[in-house]
PDB file of C-alpha atoms in Angstrom:
ATOM      1  CA  MET A   1      26.723  68.200 -42.255  1.00 73.00           C
ATOM      2  CA  LYS A   2      25.669  64.559 -42.534  1.00 76.00           C
ATOM      3  CA  GLN A   3      21.958  65.446 -42.456  1.00 79.00           C
ATOM      4  CA  LYS A   4      22.356  68.001 -45.240  1.00 84.00           C
ATOM      5  CA  THR A   5      24.372  65.565 -47.334  1.00 85.00           C
ATOM      6  CA  LEU A   6      21.756  62.828 -46.887  1.00 81.00           C
ATOM      7  CA  GLN A   7      18.945  65.166 -47.864  1.00 84.00           C
ATOM      8  CA  GLN A   8      20.803  66.144 -51.021  1.00 84.00           C
ATOM      9  CA  GLN A   9      21.477  62.496 -51.849  1.00 80.00           C
ATOM     10  CA  ILE A  10      17.825  61.570 -51.304  1.00 80.00           C
ATOM     11  CA  SER A  11      16.718  64.349 -53.662  1.00 83.00           C
ATOM     12  CA  GLN A  12      19.191  63.104 -56.248  1.00 79.00           C
ATOM     13  CA  MET A  13      17.983  59.497 -55.848  1.00 77.00           C
ATOM     14  CA  GLU A  14      14.314  60.515 -56.115  1.00 77.00           C
ATOM     15  CA  SER A  15      15.146  62.173 -59.402  1.00 80.00           C
ATOM     16  CA  SER A  16      16.886  58.977 -60.537  1.00 74.00           C
ATOM     17  CA  VAL A  17      13.835  56.911 -59.520  1.00 75.00           C
ATOM     18  CA  LYS A  18      11.550  59.164 -61.565  1.00 76.00           C
ATOM     19  CA  ASN A  19      13.818  58.718 -64.533  1.00 74.00           C
ATOM     20  CA  GLY A  20      13.857  54.968 -64.025  1.00 70.00           C
ATOM     21  CA  ALA A  21      17.592  54.910 -63.254  1.00 64.00           C
ATOM     22  CA  ALA A  22      17.197  53.673 -59.667  1.00 68.00           C
ATOM     23  CA  LEU A  23      14.879  51.526 -57.581  1.00 71.00           C
ATOM     24  CA  PRO A  24      12.551  53.114 -54.988  1.00 74.00           C
ATOM     25  CA  SER A  25      14.070  50.824 -52.339  1.00 74.00           C
ATOM     26  CA  ASN A  26      17.372  52.650 -52.725  1.00 75.00           C
ATOM     27  CA  THR A  27      15.703  55.901 -51.726  1.00 82.00           C
ATOM     28  CA  ASP A  28      13.893  54.200 -48.837  1.00 82.00           C
ATOM     29  CA  GLU A  29      17.166  53.028 -47.318  1.00 83.00           C
ATOM     30  CA  LEU A  30      18.555  56.554 -47.421  1.00 83.00           C
ATOM     31  CA  LYS A  31      15.349  57.942 -45.891  1.00 86.00           C
ATOM     32  CA  ALA A  32      15.532  55.400 -43.062  1.00 87.00           C
ATOM     33  CA  SER A  33      19.109  56.441 -42.372  1.00 85.00           C
ATOM     34  CA  LEU A  34      18.036  60.103 -42.329  1.00 84.00           C
ATOM     35  CA  LEU A  35      15.272  59.358 -39.803  1.00 88.00           C
ATOM     36  CA  GLN A  36      17.746  57.555 -37.551  1.00 86.00           C
ATOM     37  CA  LEU A  37      20.094  60.514 -37.787  1.00 83.00           C
ATOM     38  CA  ARG A  38      17.314  62.911 -36.806  1.00 86.00           C
ATOM     39  CA  GLN A  39      16.537  60.742 -33.786  1.00 90.00           C
ATOM     40  CA  GLN A  40      20.171  60.937 -32.743  1.00 85.00           C
ATOM     41  CA  ILE A  41      20.158  64.722 -33.166  1.00 84.00           C
ATOM     42  CA  LYS A  42      16.992  64.944 -31.049  1.00 88.00           C
ATOM     43  CA  ASP A  43      18.657  62.902 -28.283  1.00 88.00           C
ATOM     44  CA  ILE A  44      21.712  65.160 -28.425  1.00 82.00           C
ATOM     45  CA  HIS A  45      19.516  68.263 -28.092  1.00 84.00           C
ATOM     46  CA  SER A  46      17.732  66.690 -25.133  1.00 88.00           C
ATOM     47  CA  ASN A  47      21.017  65.896 -23.387  1.00 87.00           C
ATOM     48  CA  ARG A  48      22.277  69.394 -24.154  1.00 82.00           C
ATOM     49  CA  TYR A  49      19.168  70.929 -22.594  1.00 84.00           C
ATOM     50  CA  SER A  50      19.614  68.832 -19.437  1.00 87.00           C
ATOM     51  CA  THR A  51      23.249  69.902 -19.205  1.00 84.00           C
ATOM     52  CA  LEU A  52      22.330  73.575 -19.617  1.00 84.00           C
ATOM     53  CA  GLN A  53      19.738  73.295 -16.857  1.00 86.00           C
ATOM     54  CA  ALA A  54      22.316  71.730 -14.552  1.00 88.00           C
ATOM     55  CA  ILE A  55      24.743  74.574 -15.308  1.00 85.00           C
ATOM     56  CA  SER A  56      21.945  77.067 -14.646  1.00 85.00           C
ATOM     57  CA  LEU A  57      21.275  75.550 -11.214  1.00 88.00           C
ATOM     58  CA  ILE A  58      24.975  75.558 -10.319  1.00 88.00           C
ATOM     59  CA  THR A  59      25.624  79.135 -11.456  1.00 85.00           C
ATOM     60  CA  GLY A  60      22.280  80.562 -10.387  1.00 86.00           C
ATOM     61  CA  LYS A  61      21.854  82.164 -13.819  1.00 85.00           C
ATOM     62  CA  PRO A  62      19.069  81.426 -16.314  1.00 85.00           C
ATOM     63  CA  ILE A  63      20.331  79.708 -19.456  1.00 83.00           C
ATOM     64  CA  GLY A  64      18.012  79.221 -22.403  1.00 80.00           C
ATOM     65  CA  ASP A  65      18.117  76.367 -24.894  1.00 77.00           C
ATOM     66  CA  SER A  66      19.153  78.786 -27.639  1.00 78.00           C
ATOM     67  CA  VAL A  67      22.394  79.811 -25.924  1.00 78.00           C
ATOM     68  CA  LEU A  68      25.560  79.180 -27.921  1.00 77.00           C
ATOM     69  CA  MET A  69      28.315  77.219 -26.186  1.00 74.00           C
ATOM     70  CA  LEU A  70      31.501  78.644 -27.667  1.00 74.00           C
ATOM     71  CA  LEU A  71      35.043  77.488 -27.187  1.00 73.00           C
ATOM     72  CA  PRO A  72      37.342  79.901 -25.332  1.00 71.00           C
ATOM     73  CA  ASP A  73      39.704  82.007 -27.390  1.00 72.00           C
ATOM     74  CA  THR A  74      42.815  80.323 -28.689  1.00 68.00           C
ATOM     75  CA  VAL A  75      45.670  80.539 -26.204  1.00 68.00           C
ATOM     76  CA  GLU A  76      49.248  80.245 -27.395  1.00 72.00           C
ATOM     77  CA  PRO A  77      51.193  78.912 -24.387  1.00 70.00           C
ATOM     78  CA  ASP A  78      54.673  80.274 -23.726  1.00 71.00           C
ATOM     79  CA  GLN A  79      57.028  77.503 -22.679  1.00 69.00           C
ATOM     80  CA  ASN A  80      59.742  80.001 -21.665  1.00 70.00           C
ATOM     81  CA  SER A  81      57.647  82.031 -19.212  1.00 71.00           C
ATOM     82  CA  THR A  82      58.142  81.503 -15.484  1.00 78.00           C
ATOM     83  CA  VAL A  83      55.682  79.780 -13.177  1.00 79.00           C
ATOM     84  CA  GLU A  84      53.557  82.366 -11.367  1.00 81.00           C
ATOM     85  CA  ARG A  85      51.165  80.271  -9.330  1.00 84.00           C
ATOM     86  CA  PRO A  86      49.429  81.777  -6.253  1.00 84.00           C
ATOM     87  CA  GLU A  87      50.831  78.919  -4.176  1.00 86.00           C
ATOM     88  CA  LEU A  88      54.324  80.367  -4.675  1.00 85.00           C
ATOM     89  CA  LYS A  89      53.175  83.656  -3.162  1.00 88.00           C
ATOM     90  CA  GLN A  90      51.835  81.747  -0.171  1.00 87.00           C
ATOM     91  CA  PHE A  91      55.190  80.023   0.244  1.00 86.00           C
ATOM     92  CA  ALA A  92      56.945  83.412   0.091  1.00 88.00           C
ATOM     93  CA  ILE A  93      54.604  84.945   2.673  1.00 87.00           C
ATOM     94  CA  GLN A  94      55.064  82.003   5.034  1.00 86.00           C
ATOM     95  CA  ASN A  95      58.846  82.163   4.635  1.00 85.00           C
ATOM     96  CA  GLN A  96      58.805  85.903   5.386  1.00 86.00           C
ATOM     97  CA  LEU A  97      56.755  85.191   8.502  1.00 84.00           C
ATOM     98  CA  PHE A  98      59.345  82.668   9.690  1.00 76.00           C
ATOM     99  CA  GLN A  99      62.099  85.240   9.165  1.00 81.00           C
ATOM    100  CA  GLU A 100      60.221  87.888  11.127  1.00 76.00           C
ATOM    101  CA  GLN A 101      59.543  85.472  13.979  1.00 76.00           C
ATOM    102  CA  SER A 102      63.206  84.504  14.024  1.00 75.00           C
ATOM    103  CA  GLY A 103      64.192  88.172  14.132  1.00 70.00           C
ATOM    104  CA  LEU A 104      61.892  88.824  17.079  1.00 69.00           C
ATOM    105  CA  LEU A 105      63.326  85.879  18.985  1.00 63.00           C
ATOM    106  CA  HIS A 106      66.846  87.096  18.248  1.00 65.00           C
ATOM    107  CA  THR A 107      65.962  90.554  19.560  1.00 62.00           C
ATOM    108  CA  GLU A 108      64.508  89.109  22.753  1.00 59.00           C
ATOM    109  CA  ASN A 109      67.675  87.084  23.305  1.00 59.00           C
ATOM    110  CA  ILE A 110      70.016  90.098  23.184  1.00 56.00           C
ATOM    111  CA  PRO A 111      71.165  91.379  26.630  1.00 60.00           C
ATOM    112  CA  LYS A 112      69.436  94.668  27.387  1.00 58.00           C
ATOM    113  CA  LEU A 113      71.577  97.603  28.590  1.00 51.00           C
ATOM    114  CA  ASN A 114      69.672 100.529  30.106  1.00 58.00           C
ATOM    115  CA  ALA A 115      71.051 103.925  31.163  1.00 55.00           C
ATOM    116  CA  PHE A 116      69.451 105.976  33.919  1.00 52.00           C
ATOM    117  CA  VAL A 117      69.873 109.422  35.442  1.00 54.00           C
ATOM    118  CA  GLN A 118      68.225 110.674  38.614  1.00 59.00           C
ATOM    119  CA  GLY A 119      68.543 114.145  40.121  1.00 52.00           C
ATOM    120  CA  GLY A 120      66.892 116.618  42.435  1.00 54.00           C
ATOM    121  CA  TYR A 121      67.208 119.253  45.153  1.00 50.00           C
ATOM    122  CA  GLY A 122      66.559 118.427  48.774  1.00 54.00           C
ATOM    123  CA  ARG A 123      67.745 117.952  52.325  1.00 56.00           C
ATOM    124  CA  PRO A 124      69.692 115.910  52.817  1.00 59.00           C
ATOM    125  CA  GLY A 125      71.332 115.440  49.433  1.00 54.00           C
ATOM    126  CA  LEU A 126      73.602 112.564  48.702  1.00 55.00           C
ATOM    127  CA  ASN A 127      75.530 113.419  51.856  1.00 57.00           C
ATOM    128  CA  MET A 128      73.344 111.925  54.546  1.00 58.00           C
ATOM    129  CA  LEU A 129      75.341 113.682  57.301  1.00 57.00           C
ATOM    130  CA  SER A 130      74.562 117.182  55.991  1.00 58.00           C
ATOM    131  CA  ASP A 131      71.420 119.057  57.067  1.00 63.00           C
ATOM    132  CA  GLN A 132      71.699 121.569  54.198  1.00 64.00           C
ATOM    133  CA  PHE A 133      69.668 121.686  50.995  1.00 58.00           C
ATOM    134  CA  ASN A 134      71.783 120.514  48.085  1.00 59.00           C
ATOM    135  CA  TRP A 135      71.484 119.561  44.442  1.00 56.00           C
ATOM    136  CA  PHE A 136      72.102 115.905  43.711  1.00 51.00           C
ATOM    137  CA  TYR A 137      72.078 113.511  40.769  1.00 57.00           C
ATOM    138  CA  MET A 138      72.858 109.884  40.031  1.00 57.00           C
ATOM    139  CA  ALA A 139      73.711 108.220  36.679  1.00 55.00           C
ATOM    140  CA  GLY A 140      74.388 104.605  35.811  1.00 57.00           C
ATOM    141  CA  LEU A 141      73.934 101.598  33.550  1.00 52.00           C
ATOM    142  CA  GLN A 142      71.718  98.537  34.069  1.00 58.00           C
ATOM    143  CA  LEU A 143      72.295  95.206  32.291  1.00 51.00           C
ATOM    144  CA  ASN A 144      69.479  92.614  32.012  1.00 58.00           C
ATOM    145  CA  TRP A 145      69.983  89.152  30.506  1.00 57.00           C
ATOM    146  CA  ASN A 146      67.602  86.294  31.220  1.00 59.00           C
ATOM    147  CA  LEU A 147      69.569  83.083  30.675  1.00 54.00           C
ATOM    148  CA  TRP A 148      66.445  80.941  31.012  1.00 53.00           C
ATOM    149  CA  ASP A 149      64.810  82.824  28.119  1.00 59.00           C
ATOM    150  CA  TRP A 150      68.000  82.354  26.109  1.00 56.00           C
ATOM    151  CA  HIS A 151      67.630  78.556  26.257  1.00 63.00           C
ATOM    152  CA  TYR A 152      63.942  78.829  25.427  1.00 65.00           C
ATOM    153  CA  ASN A 153      64.630  81.144  22.478  1.00 67.00           C
ATOM    154  CA  ARG A 154      67.275  78.807  21.130  1.00 72.00           C
ATOM    155  CA  ARG A 155      64.749  75.961  21.051  1.00 77.00           C
ATOM    156  CA  GLN A 156      62.256  78.243  19.350  1.00 74.00           C
ATOM    157  CA  GLN A 157      64.858  79.225  16.753  1.00 74.00           C
ATOM    158  CA  GLN A 158      65.583  75.571  16.040  1.00 78.00           C
ATOM    159  CA  SER A 159      61.867  74.879  15.662  1.00 81.00           C
ATOM    160  CA  LEU A 160      61.507  77.782  13.219  1.00 76.00           C
ATOM    161  CA  GLN A 161      64.478  76.532  11.206  1.00 83.00           C
ATOM    162  CA  LEU A 162      62.878  73.097  10.909  1.00 85.00           C
ATOM    163  CA  ASP A 163      59.587  74.664   9.846  1.00 84.00           C
ATOM    164  CA  ALA A 164      61.397  76.781   7.246  1.00 85.00           C
ATOM    165  CA  GLN A 165      63.213  73.721   5.879  1.00 88.00           C
ATOM    166  CA  GLN A 166      59.920  71.836   5.669  1.00 89.00           C
ATOM    167  CA  LEU A 167      58.352  74.792   3.846  1.00 86.00           C
ATOM    168  CA  ASN A 168      61.206  74.912   1.328  1.00 90.00           C
ATOM    169  CA  LEU A 169      60.832  71.177   0.765  1.00 92.00           C
ATOM    170  CA  GLN A 170      57.114  71.600   0.093  1.00 90.00           C
ATOM    171  CA  LYS A 171      57.877  74.439  -2.325  1.00 90.00           C
ATOM    172  CA  ASP A 172      60.471  72.341  -4.178  1.00 91.00           C
ATOM    173  CA  ASN A 173      58.048  69.406  -4.427  1.00 92.00           C
ATOM    174  CA  PHE A 174      55.313  71.723  -5.671  1.00 90.00           C
ATOM    175  CA  LEU A 175      57.562  73.174  -8.376  1.00 90.00           C
ATOM    176  CA  LEU A 176      58.755  69.709  -9.373  1.00 91.00           C
ATOM    177  CA  GLN A 177      55.209  68.377  -9.748  1.00 91.00           C
ATOM    178  CA  THR A 178      54.123  71.529 -11.585  1.00 90.00           C
ATOM    179  CA  ASN A 179      57.003  71.225 -14.046  1.00 90.00           C
ATOM    180  CA  VAL A 180      56.172  67.547 -14.607  1.00 92.00           C
ATOM    181  CA  ASP A 181      52.535  68.456 -15.302  1.00 91.00           C
ATOM    182  CA  LEU A 182      53.633  71.267 -17.623  1.00 91.00           C
ATOM    183  CA  ALA A 183      55.901  68.915 -19.565  1.00 91.00           C
ATOM    184  CA  GLN A 184      53.072  66.406 -19.979  1.00 93.00           C
ATOM    185  CA  GLU A 185      50.629  69.121 -21.049  1.00 92.00           C
ATOM    186  CA  TRP A 186      53.159  70.553 -23.522  1.00 92.00           C
ATOM    187  CA  SER A 187      53.664  67.113 -25.033  1.00 93.00           C
ATOM    188  CA  GLU A 188      49.887  66.696 -25.292  1.00 94.00           C
ATOM    189  CA  ILE A 189      49.603  70.040 -27.103  1.00 93.00           C
ATOM    190  CA  GLY A 190      52.240  69.015 -29.640  1.00 93.00           C
ATOM    191  CA  SER A 191      50.588  65.638 -30.196  1.00 96.00           C
ATOM    192  CA  LEU A 192      47.146  67.187 -30.726  1.00 96.00           C
ATOM    193  CA  GLU A 193      48.514  69.744 -33.171  1.00 94.00           C
ATOM    194  CA  GLU A 194      49.961  66.893 -35.237  1.00 96.00           C
ATOM    195  CA  ASP A 195      46.649  65.008 -35.020  1.00 96.00           C
ATOM    196  CA  ILE A 196      44.732  68.033 -36.297  1.00 96.00           C
ATOM    197  CA  LYS A 197      47.046  68.353 -39.306  1.00 96.00           C
ATOM    198  CA  LYS A 198      46.415  64.698 -40.127  1.00 97.00           C
ATOM    199  CA  ASP A 199      42.680  65.165 -39.525  1.00 96.00           C
ATOM    200  CA  GLU A 200      42.564  67.820 -42.248  1.00 96.00           C
ATOM    201  CA  GLN A 201      44.072  65.378 -44.716  1.00 96.00           C
ATOM    202  CA  ILE A 202      41.780  62.543 -43.619  1.00 96.00           C
ATOM    203  CA  VAL A 203      38.631  64.684 -43.875  1.00 96.00           C
ATOM    204  CA  SER A 204      39.647  65.880 -47.326  1.00 96.00           C
ATOM    205  CA  LEU A 205      40.198  62.300 -48.533  1.00 96.00           C
ATOM    206  CA  ARG A 206      36.982  61.014 -46.927  1.00 95.00           C
ATOM    207  CA  GLU A 207      35.010  63.810 -48.572  1.00 94.00           C
ATOM    208  CA  LYS A 208      36.421  62.890 -51.991  1.00 96.00           C
ATOM    209  CA  ILE A 209      35.603  59.212 -51.419  1.00 95.00           C
ATOM    210  CA  ARG A 210      32.052  60.056 -50.344  1.00 92.00           C
ATOM    211  CA  LYS A 211      31.476  62.280 -53.384  1.00 92.00           C
ATOM    212  CA  THR A 212      32.717  59.494 -55.634  1.00 94.00           C
ATOM    213  CA  ALA A 213      30.382  57.059 -53.867  1.00 92.00           C
ATOM    214  CA  SER A 214      27.512  59.511 -54.360  1.00 89.00           C
ATOM    215  CA  SER A 215      28.093  59.520 -58.103  1.00 88.00           C
ATOM    216  CA  GLN A 216      28.434  55.734 -58.143  1.00 89.00           C
ATOM    217  CA  LEU A 217      25.165  55.373 -56.250  1.00 87.00           C
ATOM    218  CA  ALA A 218      23.364  57.650 -58.681  1.00 83.00           C
ATOM    219  CA  HIS A 219      24.540  55.459 -61.571  1.00 82.00           C
ATOM    220  CA  GLY A 220      23.719  52.189 -59.830  1.00 82.00           C
ATOM    221  CA  VAL A 221      27.332  51.098 -59.417  1.00 87.00           C
ATOM    222  CA  ILE A 222      27.083  50.681 -55.627  1.00 86.00           C
ATOM    223  CA  THR A 223      24.250  50.066 -53.189  1.00 87.00           C
ATOM    224  CA  PRO A 224      22.889  52.609 -50.677  1.00 88.00           C
ATOM    225  CA  THR A 225      24.494  50.584 -47.880  1.00 88.00           C
ATOM    226  CA  GLU A 226      27.912  50.981 -49.459  1.00 91.00           C
ATOM    227  CA  TYR A 227      27.302  54.697 -49.887  1.00 89.00           C
ATOM    228  CA  LEU A 228      26.205  55.088 -46.259  1.00 90.00           C
ATOM    229  CA  ILE A 229      29.400  53.395 -45.101  1.00 91.00           C
ATOM    230  CA  GLN A 230      31.440  56.055 -46.901  1.00 92.00           C
ATOM    231  CA  LEU A 231      29.225  58.824 -45.525  1.00 91.00           C
ATOM    232  CA  ASP A 232      29.632  57.482 -41.981  1.00 92.00           C
ATOM    233  CA  ASP A 233      33.400  57.319 -42.429  1.00 93.00           C
ATOM    234  CA  GLU A 234      33.469  60.963 -43.505  1.00 93.00           C
ATOM    235  CA  THR A 235      31.261  61.985 -40.576  1.00 92.00           C
ATOM    236  CA  THR A 236      33.461  60.083 -38.128  1.00 92.00           C
ATOM    237  CA  ALA A 237      36.546  61.824 -39.514  1.00 95.00           C
ATOM    238  CA  ARG A 238      34.932  65.249 -39.089  1.00 94.00           C
ATOM    239  CA  ILE A 239      33.835  64.456 -35.531  1.00 92.00           C
ATOM    240  CA  GLN A 240      37.332  63.254 -34.698  1.00 96.00           C
ATOM    241  CA  GLN A 241      38.763  66.469 -36.110  1.00 96.00           C
ATOM    242  CA  GLN A 242      36.482  68.637 -33.962  1.00 93.00           C
ATOM    243  CA  ALA A 243      37.221  66.511 -30.896  1.00 94.00           C
ATOM    244  CA  HIS A 244      40.952  67.071 -31.365  1.00 96.00           C
ATOM    245  CA  ILE A 245      40.399  70.831 -31.759  1.00 93.00           C
ATOM    246  CA  ILE A 246      38.451  70.935 -28.480  1.00 91.00           C
ATOM    247  CA  GLN A 247      41.058  68.813 -26.720  1.00 93.00           C
ATOM    248  CA  LEU A 248      43.818  71.120 -27.981  1.00 93.00           C
ATOM    249  CA  ARG A 249      42.012  74.207 -26.708  1.00 91.00           C
ATOM    250  CA  PHE A 250      41.589  72.687 -23.256  1.00 89.00           C
ATOM    251  CA  ALA A 251      45.194  71.483 -23.200  1.00 92.00           C
ATOM    252  CA  GLN A 252      46.338  75.034 -23.967  1.00 90.00           C
ATOM    253  CA  LEU A 253      44.143  76.430 -21.195  1.00 88.00           C
ATOM    254  CA  ASN A 254      45.335  73.804 -18.727  1.00 89.00           C
ATOM    255  CA  TYR A 255      48.935  74.708 -19.547  1.00 89.00           C
ATOM    256  CA  GLN A 256      48.237  78.359 -18.796  1.00 86.00           C
ATOM    257  CA  LEU A 257      46.411  77.484 -15.562  1.00 84.00           C
ATOM    258  CA  LEU A 258      49.345  75.365 -14.418  1.00 88.00           C
ATOM    259  CA  LYS A 259      51.739  78.242 -15.026  1.00 84.00           C
ATOM    260  CA  SER A 260      49.816  81.465 -14.526  1.00 77.00           C
ATOM    261  CA  LYS A 261      48.514  83.514 -11.591  1.00 57.00           C
TER     262      LYS A 261
END
């Protein structure tokens, strides 16, 4: 934008010089500023190429200098949606594991009652004094309860309860920190949206001032230096506007990353 504007202004000044309305030195100052701008653009392209090569090495994919680096699509964050971070699923899985372990320990601690039945046909039967073949059978109940294991299981249950409490504390701290980060990011989004609205007004005013300065320069009312100051102010305002747009896009994405899966 600035380069195009300078080129147009130089053409206008060269026409004024030919008509005797301006000094050649005025055009020279604008040309010098244009050359400096082109040097800056060249340096930016060089830095961009180095960055693309670094990205290519990291990703393992070839990236040419002509590739376009586009901003991600606009994301409208939903402040009312619930937090669905993968860490919460991990907390839930770990808590379920504690419950299953506790259930197994509880099962092992229950006294075990077994029923049995034995029968047969032989000599002697249950009557050891008889020498006749007889049918016989036996039925009964057997109770097993290991008191030593009961004490051990109780300690294990207590240990699991402590682990579960620690897990819940970690989950609560995680949610608290996440909500704090979300609140900060939401505030940043609102602030940047306000900045962008103001940027539009500033850019519009700076453009009007620069156009007025361009006309004044063509009529010899101001010097090229004064004109370049106004042009730089307009350029700075436009850069600031684009910076705020990029920052807003990243703030929106960060908000979604803090909240989503």
